[in-house]
Coordinates of C-alpha atoms and ligand atoms in Angstrom, one line a residue:
X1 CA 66.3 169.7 103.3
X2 CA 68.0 167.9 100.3
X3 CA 67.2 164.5 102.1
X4 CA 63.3 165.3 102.1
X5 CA 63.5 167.1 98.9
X6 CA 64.7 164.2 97.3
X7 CA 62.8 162.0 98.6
X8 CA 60.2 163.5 96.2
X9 CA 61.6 164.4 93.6
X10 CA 64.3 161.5 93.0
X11 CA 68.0 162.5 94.1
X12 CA 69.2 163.4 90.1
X13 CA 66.5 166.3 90.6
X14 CA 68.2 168.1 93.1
X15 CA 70.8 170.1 92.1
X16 CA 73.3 172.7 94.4
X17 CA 71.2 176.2 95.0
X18 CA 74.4 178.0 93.4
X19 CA 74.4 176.7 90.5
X20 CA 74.4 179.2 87.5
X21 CA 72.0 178.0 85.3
X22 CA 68.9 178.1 87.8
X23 CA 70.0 181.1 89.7
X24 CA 69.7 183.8 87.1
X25 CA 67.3 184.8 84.0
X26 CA 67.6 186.9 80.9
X27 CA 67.9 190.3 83.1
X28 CA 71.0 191.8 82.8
X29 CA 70.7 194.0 86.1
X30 CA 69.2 191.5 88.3
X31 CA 73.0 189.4 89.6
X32 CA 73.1 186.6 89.8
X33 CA 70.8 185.1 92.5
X34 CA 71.6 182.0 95.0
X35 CA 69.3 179.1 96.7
X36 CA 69.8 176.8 98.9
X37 CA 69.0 174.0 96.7
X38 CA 67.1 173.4 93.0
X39 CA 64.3 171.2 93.0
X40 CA 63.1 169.6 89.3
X41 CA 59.9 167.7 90.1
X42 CA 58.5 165.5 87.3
X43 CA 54.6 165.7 88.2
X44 CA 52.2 168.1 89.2
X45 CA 51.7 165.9 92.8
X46 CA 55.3 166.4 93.4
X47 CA 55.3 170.2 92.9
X48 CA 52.9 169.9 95.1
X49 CA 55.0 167.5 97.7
X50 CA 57.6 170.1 97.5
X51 CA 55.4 173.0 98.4
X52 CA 53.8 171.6 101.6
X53 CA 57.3 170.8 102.5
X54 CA 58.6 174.0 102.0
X55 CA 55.7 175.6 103.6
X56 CA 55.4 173.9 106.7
X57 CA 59.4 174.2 106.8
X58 CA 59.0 178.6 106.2
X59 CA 61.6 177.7 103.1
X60 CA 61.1 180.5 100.4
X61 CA 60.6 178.8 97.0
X62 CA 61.4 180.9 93.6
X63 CA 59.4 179.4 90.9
X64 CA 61.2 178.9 87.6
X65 CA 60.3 178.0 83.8
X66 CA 62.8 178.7 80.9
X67 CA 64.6 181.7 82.9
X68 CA 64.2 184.1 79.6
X69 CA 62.3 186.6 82.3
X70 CA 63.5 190.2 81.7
X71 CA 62.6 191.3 85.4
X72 CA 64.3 189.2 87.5
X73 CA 61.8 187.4 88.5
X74 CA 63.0 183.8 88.5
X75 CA 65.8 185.1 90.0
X76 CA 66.5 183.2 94.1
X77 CA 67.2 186.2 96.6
X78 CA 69.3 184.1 98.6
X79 CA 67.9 181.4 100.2
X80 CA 64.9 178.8 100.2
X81 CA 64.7 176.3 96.4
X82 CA 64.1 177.2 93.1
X83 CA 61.4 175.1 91.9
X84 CA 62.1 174.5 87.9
X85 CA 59.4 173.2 85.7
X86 CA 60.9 172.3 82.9
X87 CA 60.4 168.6 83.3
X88 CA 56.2 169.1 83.4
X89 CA 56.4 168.5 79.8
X90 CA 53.0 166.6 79.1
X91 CA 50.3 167.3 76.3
X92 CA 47.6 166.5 78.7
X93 CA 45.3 167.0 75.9
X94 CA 44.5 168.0 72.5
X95 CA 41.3 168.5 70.5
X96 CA 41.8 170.1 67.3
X97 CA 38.1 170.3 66.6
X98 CA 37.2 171.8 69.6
X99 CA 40.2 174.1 68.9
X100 CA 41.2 173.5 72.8
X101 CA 44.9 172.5 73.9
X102 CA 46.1 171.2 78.0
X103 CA 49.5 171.5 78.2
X104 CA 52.1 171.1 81.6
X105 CA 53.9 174.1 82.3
X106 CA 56.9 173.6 81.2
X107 CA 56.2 172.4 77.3
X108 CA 58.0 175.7 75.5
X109 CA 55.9 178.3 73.8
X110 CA 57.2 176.9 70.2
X111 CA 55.9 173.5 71.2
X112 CA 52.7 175.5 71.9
X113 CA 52.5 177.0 68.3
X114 CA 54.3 174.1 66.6
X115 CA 50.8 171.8 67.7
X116 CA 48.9 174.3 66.8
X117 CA 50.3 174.8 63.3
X118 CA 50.0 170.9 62.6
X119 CA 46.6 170.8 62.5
X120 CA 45.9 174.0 61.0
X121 CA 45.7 176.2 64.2
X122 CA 46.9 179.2 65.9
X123 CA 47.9 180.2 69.0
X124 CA 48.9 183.9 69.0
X125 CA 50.8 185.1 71.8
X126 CA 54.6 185.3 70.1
X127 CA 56.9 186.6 73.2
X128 CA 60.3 186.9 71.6
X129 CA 62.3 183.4 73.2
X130 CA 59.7 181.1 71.9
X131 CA 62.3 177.9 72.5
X132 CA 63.5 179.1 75.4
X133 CA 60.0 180.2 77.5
X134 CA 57.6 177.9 78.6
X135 CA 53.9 178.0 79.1
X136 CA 53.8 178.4 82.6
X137 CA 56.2 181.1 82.7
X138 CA 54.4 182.8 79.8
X139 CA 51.0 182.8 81.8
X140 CA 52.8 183.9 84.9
X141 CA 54.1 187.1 83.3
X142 CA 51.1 187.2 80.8
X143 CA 53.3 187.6 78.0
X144 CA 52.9 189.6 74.9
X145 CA 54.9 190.4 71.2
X146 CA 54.5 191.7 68.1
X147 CA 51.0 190.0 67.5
X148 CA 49.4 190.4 70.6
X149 CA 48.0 193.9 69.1
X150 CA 45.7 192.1 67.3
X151 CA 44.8 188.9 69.0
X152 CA 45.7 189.6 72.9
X153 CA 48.1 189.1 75.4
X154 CA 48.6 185.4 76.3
X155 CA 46.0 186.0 79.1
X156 CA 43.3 186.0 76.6
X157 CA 43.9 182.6 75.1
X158 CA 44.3 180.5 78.8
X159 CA 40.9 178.9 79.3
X160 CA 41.6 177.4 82.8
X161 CA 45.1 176.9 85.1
X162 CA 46.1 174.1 87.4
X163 CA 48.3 175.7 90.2
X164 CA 49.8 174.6 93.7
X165 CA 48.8 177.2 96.2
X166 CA 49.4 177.1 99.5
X167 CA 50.1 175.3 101.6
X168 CA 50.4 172.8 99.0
X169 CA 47.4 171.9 97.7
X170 CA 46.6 171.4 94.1
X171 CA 43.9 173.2 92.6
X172 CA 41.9 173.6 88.9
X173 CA 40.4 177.1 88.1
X174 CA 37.8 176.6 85.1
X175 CA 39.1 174.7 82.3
X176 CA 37.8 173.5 79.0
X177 CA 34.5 175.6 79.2
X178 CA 34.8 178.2 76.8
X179 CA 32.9 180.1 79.2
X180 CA 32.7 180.1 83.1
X181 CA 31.6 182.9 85.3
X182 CA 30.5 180.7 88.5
X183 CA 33.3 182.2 91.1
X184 CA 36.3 184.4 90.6
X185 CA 38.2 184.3 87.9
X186 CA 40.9 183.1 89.7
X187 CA 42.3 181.7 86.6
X188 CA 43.3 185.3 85.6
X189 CA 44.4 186.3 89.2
X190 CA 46.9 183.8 88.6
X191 CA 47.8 184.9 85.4
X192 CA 50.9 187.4 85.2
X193 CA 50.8 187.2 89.5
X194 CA 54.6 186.1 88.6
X195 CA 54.9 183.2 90.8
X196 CA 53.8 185.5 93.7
X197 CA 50.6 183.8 94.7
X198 CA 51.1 179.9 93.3
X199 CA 52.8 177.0 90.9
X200 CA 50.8 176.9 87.7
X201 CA 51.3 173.5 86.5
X202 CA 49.2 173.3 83.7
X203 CA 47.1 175.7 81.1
X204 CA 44.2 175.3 79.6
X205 CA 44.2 177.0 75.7
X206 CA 42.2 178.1 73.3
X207 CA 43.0 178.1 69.6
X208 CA 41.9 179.7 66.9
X209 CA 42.1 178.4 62.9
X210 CA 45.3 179.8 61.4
X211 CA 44.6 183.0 59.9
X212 CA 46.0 184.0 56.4
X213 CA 49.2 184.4 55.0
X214 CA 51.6 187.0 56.9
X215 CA 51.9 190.1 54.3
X216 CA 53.7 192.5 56.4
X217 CA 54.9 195.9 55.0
X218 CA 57.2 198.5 56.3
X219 CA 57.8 202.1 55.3
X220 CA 60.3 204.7 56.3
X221 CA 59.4 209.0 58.0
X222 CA 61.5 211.7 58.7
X223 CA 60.5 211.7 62.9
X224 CA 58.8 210.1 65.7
X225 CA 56.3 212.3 65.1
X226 CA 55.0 211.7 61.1
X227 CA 56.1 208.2 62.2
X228 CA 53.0 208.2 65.1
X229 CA 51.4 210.1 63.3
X230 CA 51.2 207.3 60.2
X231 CA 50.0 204.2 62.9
X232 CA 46.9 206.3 64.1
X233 CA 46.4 206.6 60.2
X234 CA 46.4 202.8 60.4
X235 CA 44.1 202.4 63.5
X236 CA 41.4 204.0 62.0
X237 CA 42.0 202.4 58.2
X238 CA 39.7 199.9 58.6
X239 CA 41.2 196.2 58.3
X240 CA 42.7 195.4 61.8
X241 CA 46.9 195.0 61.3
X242 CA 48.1 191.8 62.7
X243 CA 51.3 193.8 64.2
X244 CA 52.3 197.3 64.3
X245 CA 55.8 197.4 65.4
X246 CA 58.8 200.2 65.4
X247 CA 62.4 201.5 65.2
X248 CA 63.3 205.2 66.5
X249 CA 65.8 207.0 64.7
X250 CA 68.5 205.4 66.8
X251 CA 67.7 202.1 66.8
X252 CA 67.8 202.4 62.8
X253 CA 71.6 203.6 63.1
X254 CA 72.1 200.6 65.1
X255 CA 70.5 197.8 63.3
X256 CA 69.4 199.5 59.6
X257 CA 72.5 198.2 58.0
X258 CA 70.9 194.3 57.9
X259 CA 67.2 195.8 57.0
X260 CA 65.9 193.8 53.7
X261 CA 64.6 197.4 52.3
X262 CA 67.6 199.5 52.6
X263 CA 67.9 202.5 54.5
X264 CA 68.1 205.7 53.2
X265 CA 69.8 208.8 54.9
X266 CA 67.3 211.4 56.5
X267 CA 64.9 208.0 57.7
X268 CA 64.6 209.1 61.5
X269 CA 61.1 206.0 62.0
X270 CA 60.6 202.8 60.4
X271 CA 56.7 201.4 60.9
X272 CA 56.2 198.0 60.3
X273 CA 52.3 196.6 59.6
X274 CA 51.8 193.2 59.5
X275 CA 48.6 192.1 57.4
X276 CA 47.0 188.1 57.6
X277 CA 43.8 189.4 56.1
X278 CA 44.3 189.6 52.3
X279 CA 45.5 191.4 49.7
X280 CA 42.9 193.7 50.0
X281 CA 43.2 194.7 53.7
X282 CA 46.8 195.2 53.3
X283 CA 46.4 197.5 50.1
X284 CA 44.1 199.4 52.4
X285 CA 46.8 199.6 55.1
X286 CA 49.4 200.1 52.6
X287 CA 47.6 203.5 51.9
X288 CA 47.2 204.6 55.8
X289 CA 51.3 204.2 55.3
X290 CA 52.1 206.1 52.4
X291 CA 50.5 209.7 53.5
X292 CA 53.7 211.5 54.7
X293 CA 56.0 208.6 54.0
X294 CA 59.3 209.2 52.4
X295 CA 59.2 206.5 50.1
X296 CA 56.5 204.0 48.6
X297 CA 56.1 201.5 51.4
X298 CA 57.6 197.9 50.7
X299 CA 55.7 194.8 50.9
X300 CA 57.4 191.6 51.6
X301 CA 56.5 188.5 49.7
X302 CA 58.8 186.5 52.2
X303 CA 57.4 187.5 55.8
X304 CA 60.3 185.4 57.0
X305 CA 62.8 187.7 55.7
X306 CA 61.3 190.9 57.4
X307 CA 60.8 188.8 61.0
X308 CA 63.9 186.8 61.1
X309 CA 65.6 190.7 60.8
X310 CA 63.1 192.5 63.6
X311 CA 63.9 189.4 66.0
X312 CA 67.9 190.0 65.8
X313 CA 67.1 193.8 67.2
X314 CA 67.5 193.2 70.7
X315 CA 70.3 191.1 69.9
X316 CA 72.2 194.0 68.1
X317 CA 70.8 196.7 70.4
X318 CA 72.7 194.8 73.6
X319 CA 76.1 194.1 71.3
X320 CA 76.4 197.8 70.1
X321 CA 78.2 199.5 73.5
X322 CA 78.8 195.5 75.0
X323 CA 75.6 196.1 77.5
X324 CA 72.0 197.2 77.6
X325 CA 68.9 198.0 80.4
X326 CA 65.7 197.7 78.6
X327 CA 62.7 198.5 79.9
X328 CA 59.1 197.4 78.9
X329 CA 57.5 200.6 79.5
X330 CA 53.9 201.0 77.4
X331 CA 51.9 204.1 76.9
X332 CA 48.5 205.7 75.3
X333 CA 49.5 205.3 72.1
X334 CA 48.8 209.1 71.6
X335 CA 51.3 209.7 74.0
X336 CA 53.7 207.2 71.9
X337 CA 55.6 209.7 70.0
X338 CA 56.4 211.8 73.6
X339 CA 57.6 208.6 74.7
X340 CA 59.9 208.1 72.0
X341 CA 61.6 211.4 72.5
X342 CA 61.6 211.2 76.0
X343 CA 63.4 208.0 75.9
X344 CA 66.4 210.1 73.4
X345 CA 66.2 213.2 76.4
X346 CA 66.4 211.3 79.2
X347 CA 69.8 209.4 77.8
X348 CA 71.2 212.8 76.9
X349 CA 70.3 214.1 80.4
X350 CA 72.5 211.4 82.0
X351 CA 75.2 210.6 78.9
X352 CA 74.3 207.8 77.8
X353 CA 73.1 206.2 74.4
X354 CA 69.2 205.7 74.3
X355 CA 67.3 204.5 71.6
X356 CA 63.9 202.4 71.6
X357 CA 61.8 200.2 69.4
X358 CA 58.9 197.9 70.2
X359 CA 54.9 196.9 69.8
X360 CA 54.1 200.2 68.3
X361 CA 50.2 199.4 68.0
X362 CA 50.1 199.0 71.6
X363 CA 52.2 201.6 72.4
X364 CA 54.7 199.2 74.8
X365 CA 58.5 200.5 73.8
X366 CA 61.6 198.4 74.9
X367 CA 63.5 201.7 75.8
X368 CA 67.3 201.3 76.0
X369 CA 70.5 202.5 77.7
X370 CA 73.6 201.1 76.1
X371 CA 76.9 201.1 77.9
X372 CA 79.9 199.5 78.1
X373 CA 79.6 197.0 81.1
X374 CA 83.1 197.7 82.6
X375 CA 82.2 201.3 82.7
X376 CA 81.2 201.9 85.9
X377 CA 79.8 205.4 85.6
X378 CA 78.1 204.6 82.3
X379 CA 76.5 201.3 84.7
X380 CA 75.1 203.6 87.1
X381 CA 74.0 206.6 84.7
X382 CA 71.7 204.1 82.9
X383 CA 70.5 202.5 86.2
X384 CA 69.6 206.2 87.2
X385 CA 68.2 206.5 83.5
X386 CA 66.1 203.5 84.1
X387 CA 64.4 205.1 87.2
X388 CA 63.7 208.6 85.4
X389 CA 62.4 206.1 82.2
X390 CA 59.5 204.4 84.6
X391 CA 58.5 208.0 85.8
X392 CA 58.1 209.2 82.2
X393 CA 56.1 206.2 81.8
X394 CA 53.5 206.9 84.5
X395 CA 54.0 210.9 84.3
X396 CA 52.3 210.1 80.3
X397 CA 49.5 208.0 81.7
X398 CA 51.4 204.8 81.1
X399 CA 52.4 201.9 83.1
X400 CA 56.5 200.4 84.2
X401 CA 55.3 197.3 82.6
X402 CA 53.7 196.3 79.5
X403 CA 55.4 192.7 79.0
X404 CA 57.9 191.7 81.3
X405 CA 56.0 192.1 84.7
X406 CA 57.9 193.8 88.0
X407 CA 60.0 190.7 89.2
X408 CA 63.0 191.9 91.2
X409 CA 64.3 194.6 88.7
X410 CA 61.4 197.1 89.2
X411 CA 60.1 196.3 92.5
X412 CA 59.0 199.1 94.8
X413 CA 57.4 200.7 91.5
X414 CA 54.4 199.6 92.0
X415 CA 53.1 201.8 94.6
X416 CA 54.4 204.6 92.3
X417 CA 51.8 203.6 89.5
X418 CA 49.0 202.1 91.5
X419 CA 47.3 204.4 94.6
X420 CA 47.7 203.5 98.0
X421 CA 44.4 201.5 98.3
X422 CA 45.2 199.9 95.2
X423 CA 48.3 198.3 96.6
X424 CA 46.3 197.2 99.6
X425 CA 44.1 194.9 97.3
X426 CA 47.5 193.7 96.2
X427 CA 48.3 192.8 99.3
X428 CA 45.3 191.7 101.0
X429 CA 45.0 189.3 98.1
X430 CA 48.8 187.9 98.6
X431 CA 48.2 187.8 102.4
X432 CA 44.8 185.2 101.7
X433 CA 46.6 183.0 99.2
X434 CA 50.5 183.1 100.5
X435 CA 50.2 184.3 104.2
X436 CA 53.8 183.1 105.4
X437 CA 55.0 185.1 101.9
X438 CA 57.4 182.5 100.9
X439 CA 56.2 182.4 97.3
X440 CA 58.7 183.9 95.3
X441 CA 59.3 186.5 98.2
X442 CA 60.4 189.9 97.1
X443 CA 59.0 190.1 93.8
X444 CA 56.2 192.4 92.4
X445 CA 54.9 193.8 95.2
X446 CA 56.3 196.4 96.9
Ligands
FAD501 C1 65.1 187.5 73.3 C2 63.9 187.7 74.2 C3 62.8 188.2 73.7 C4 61.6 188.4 74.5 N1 60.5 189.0 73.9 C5 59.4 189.1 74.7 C6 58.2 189.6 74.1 O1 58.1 189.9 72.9 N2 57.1 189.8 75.0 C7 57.2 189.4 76.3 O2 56.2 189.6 77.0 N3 58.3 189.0 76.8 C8 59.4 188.8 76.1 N4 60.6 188.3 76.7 C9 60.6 188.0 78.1 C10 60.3 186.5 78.5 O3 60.5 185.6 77.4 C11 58.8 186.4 78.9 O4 58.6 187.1 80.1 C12 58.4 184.9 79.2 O5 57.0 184.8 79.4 C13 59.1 184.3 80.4 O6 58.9 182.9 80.4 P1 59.9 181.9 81.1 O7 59.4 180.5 81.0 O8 61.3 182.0 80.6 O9 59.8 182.4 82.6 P2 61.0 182.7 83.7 O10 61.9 183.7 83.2 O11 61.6 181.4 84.2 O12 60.1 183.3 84.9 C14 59.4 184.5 84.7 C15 58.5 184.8 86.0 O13 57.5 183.8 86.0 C16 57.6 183.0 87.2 N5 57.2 181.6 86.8 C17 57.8 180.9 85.8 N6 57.2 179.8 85.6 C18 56.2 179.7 86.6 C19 55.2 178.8 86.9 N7 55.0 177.6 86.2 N8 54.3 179.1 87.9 C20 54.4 180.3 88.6 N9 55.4 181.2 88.3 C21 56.2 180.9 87.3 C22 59.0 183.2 87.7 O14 59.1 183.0 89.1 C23 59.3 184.6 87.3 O15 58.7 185.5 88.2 C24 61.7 188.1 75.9 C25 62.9 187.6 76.4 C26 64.0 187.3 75.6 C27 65.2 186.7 76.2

């Protein structure tokens, strides 16, 4: 195998299948995986090499971009290659004026936003490990964050995808066309199919001019509840919020000390509303906050401050106890409150520490369990914690993931959300594209 392999891919791009760094992502609960061998192709024609080898060789190949999955996903079950993109790093092209971008998948979302920024553009999508994720693994979980309430999930901005399907052919699905509706939209199949159904090698973009100046705001209640309460107060004040992001009660016990407002005792929410509209829009949305709010909200003249702060959260949510299980869950967001509180009971039920904080406005919570690691009881109380979260999630009318996607960590869920002939689309669909099952083999699907 490492012979052939390398015969593609140049011997200095094979690496040993045990090696660390390739054989585990982000997810805390998903071990450390193990491959037979890592493959680095450098072009889109080699990914493709390396696919009909490994196909017409029945070799099980893990697809892998900047490993800062929170599922499992790029995680190698034991066998077959892991098949890293990181070195399809080509702009293939850029138009500013036609606000358009083709980029390989493995240029990092920052890259993305940094190319955008320089000529006055914007690409939305902000998942949290902006140097660390690329592209391609962005549109193969369809990524989301704190902006995605108002501007979409990354799905909405890819225009067109290059992938390697089986068994190992090369394909385009739309591209610079703003609009195409001639077959599928096979372009969207592919996106967030989590390296289950091909190798996306290269997205096509769409940008947008920057909008205004970030003027975010943030504002403290007493509960969940007047805290929920105050976002459906934003939903319906008019100017759409860029964000609309959250702390519980916990969280804020957790991570309050380094907030830039000060927090004082008896806050049990903090809402944060991001505003790129104007002054006006945000004094509009400043109001929707105030009603029921313990204090005058605060407006931040540096966004940078406020952001820099909310990205450290998951940071000092996994260093409180030494360990964390997060989970992705996302609801209706009148069933966001429940959520909340459910998250807090469901710890209590099985003694551990919960708390949760997320994408309020689209009512997706990163729900935690907090342990110490070397705690064996505490590991498999918030494992069992875990399972009774994702029941919560689909007892409220929600789904197990809003962000992350299935991968390894909640597989077998799937048929808990979706009905039975649901599932068979699923399959019927992974059969036609990836009938020997050897792309990324025992992920999503059930
Ligand atoms: C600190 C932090 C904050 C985060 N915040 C967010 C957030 O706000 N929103 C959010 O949605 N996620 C968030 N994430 C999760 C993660 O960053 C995203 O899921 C991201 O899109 C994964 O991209 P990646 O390149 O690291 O993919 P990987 O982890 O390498 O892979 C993820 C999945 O995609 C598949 N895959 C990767 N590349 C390809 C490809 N080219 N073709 C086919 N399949 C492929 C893999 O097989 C795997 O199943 C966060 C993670 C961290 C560590």
């Amino acid at each position: 195998m490492k012979e052939a392999l390398a015969k593609i891919v140049g011997e200095d791009n094979v690496r040993p299948g045990d090696d660390s760094f390739y054989t585990a992502d982000e997810t805390i609960f998903a071990a450390d995986g193990l491959a037979d061998l890592v493959v680095l192709p450098g072009s889109a024609d080699e990914v493709a090499e390396v696919v009909a080898w490994c196909y017409s060789n029945e070799v099980p190949i893990t697809p892998r971009g900047g490993g800062s999955g929170w599922a499992g996903g790029a995680v190698p079950l034991g066998s077959g290659v892991v098949l890293g993109l990181e070195r399809l790093t080509s702009v293939r092209s850029f138009e500013p004026l036609q606000w358009r971008i083709e980029v390989e998948a493995g240029v990092t979302t920052a890259t993305v936003h940094r190319l955008a920024l320089e000529t006055g553009l914007y690409f939305p999508p902000d998942p949290g490990a902006l140097e660390q994720s690329l592209i391609g693994g962005n549109v193969a979980t369809n990524a989301g964050g704190p902006h995605c309430f108002k501007y979409g999930v990354t799905g909405a901005w890819v225009t067109g995808v290059e992938a390697v399907i089986a068994p190992g052919e090369l394909i385009r699905v739309v591209g610079s066309v703003r609009k195409d509706v001639a077959g599928y939209d096979l372009a969207a199949l592919l996106t967030g199919s989590e390296g289950t159904l091909g190798i996306i090698t290269s997205v096509s973009l769409r940008l947008i001019p920057t909008p205004g100046q970030s003027l975010p705001l943030a504002a403290l209640y007493p509960s969940a509840v007047s805290g929920c309460e105050a976002i459906e107060r934003v939903m319906a004040a008019g100017p759409v919020a860029a964000a609309i992001e959250y702390l519980d009660a916990a969280t804020l016990a957790i991570a309050g000390g380094g907030f830039p407002g000060g927090i004082p005792a008896g806050s049990g929410f903090l809402l944060i509303v991001d505003c790129d509209s104007g002054e006006a829009d945000r004094d509009a949305l400043r109001q929707a906050m105030a009603q029921e709010a313990l204090d005058e909200p605060l407006a931040f003249d540096d966004p940078q401050v406020l952001w820099r702060w909310r990205e450290g959260l998951g940071t000092l949510v996994s260093s409180h106890l030494g360990s964390k299980i997060s989970d992705d869950i996302a609801v209706p967001i009148d069933r966001l409150a429940a959520a909340i509180e459910g998250t807090i009971e469901i710890g209590d039920r099985h003694g551990i520490a919960a708390c949760s904080f997320g994408h309020a406005g689209d009512g997706n919570l990163h729900s935690t369990f907090m342990f110490d690691p070397s705690d064996e009881l505490a590991v498999r109380r918030a494992k069992a914690a875990g399972d009774d979260l994702l029941a919560m999630a689909i007892e409220l009318g929600g789904t197990i993931s809003g962000e992350h996607g299935i991968g390894l960590a909640k597989n077998g869920w799937l048929n808990r959300q979706w009905s039975e002939p649901a599932v068979r689309v699923h399959e019927a669909i992974k059969q036609a594209l990836d009938p020997k099952n050897l792309m990324n083999p025992g992920k999503k699907l059930p």
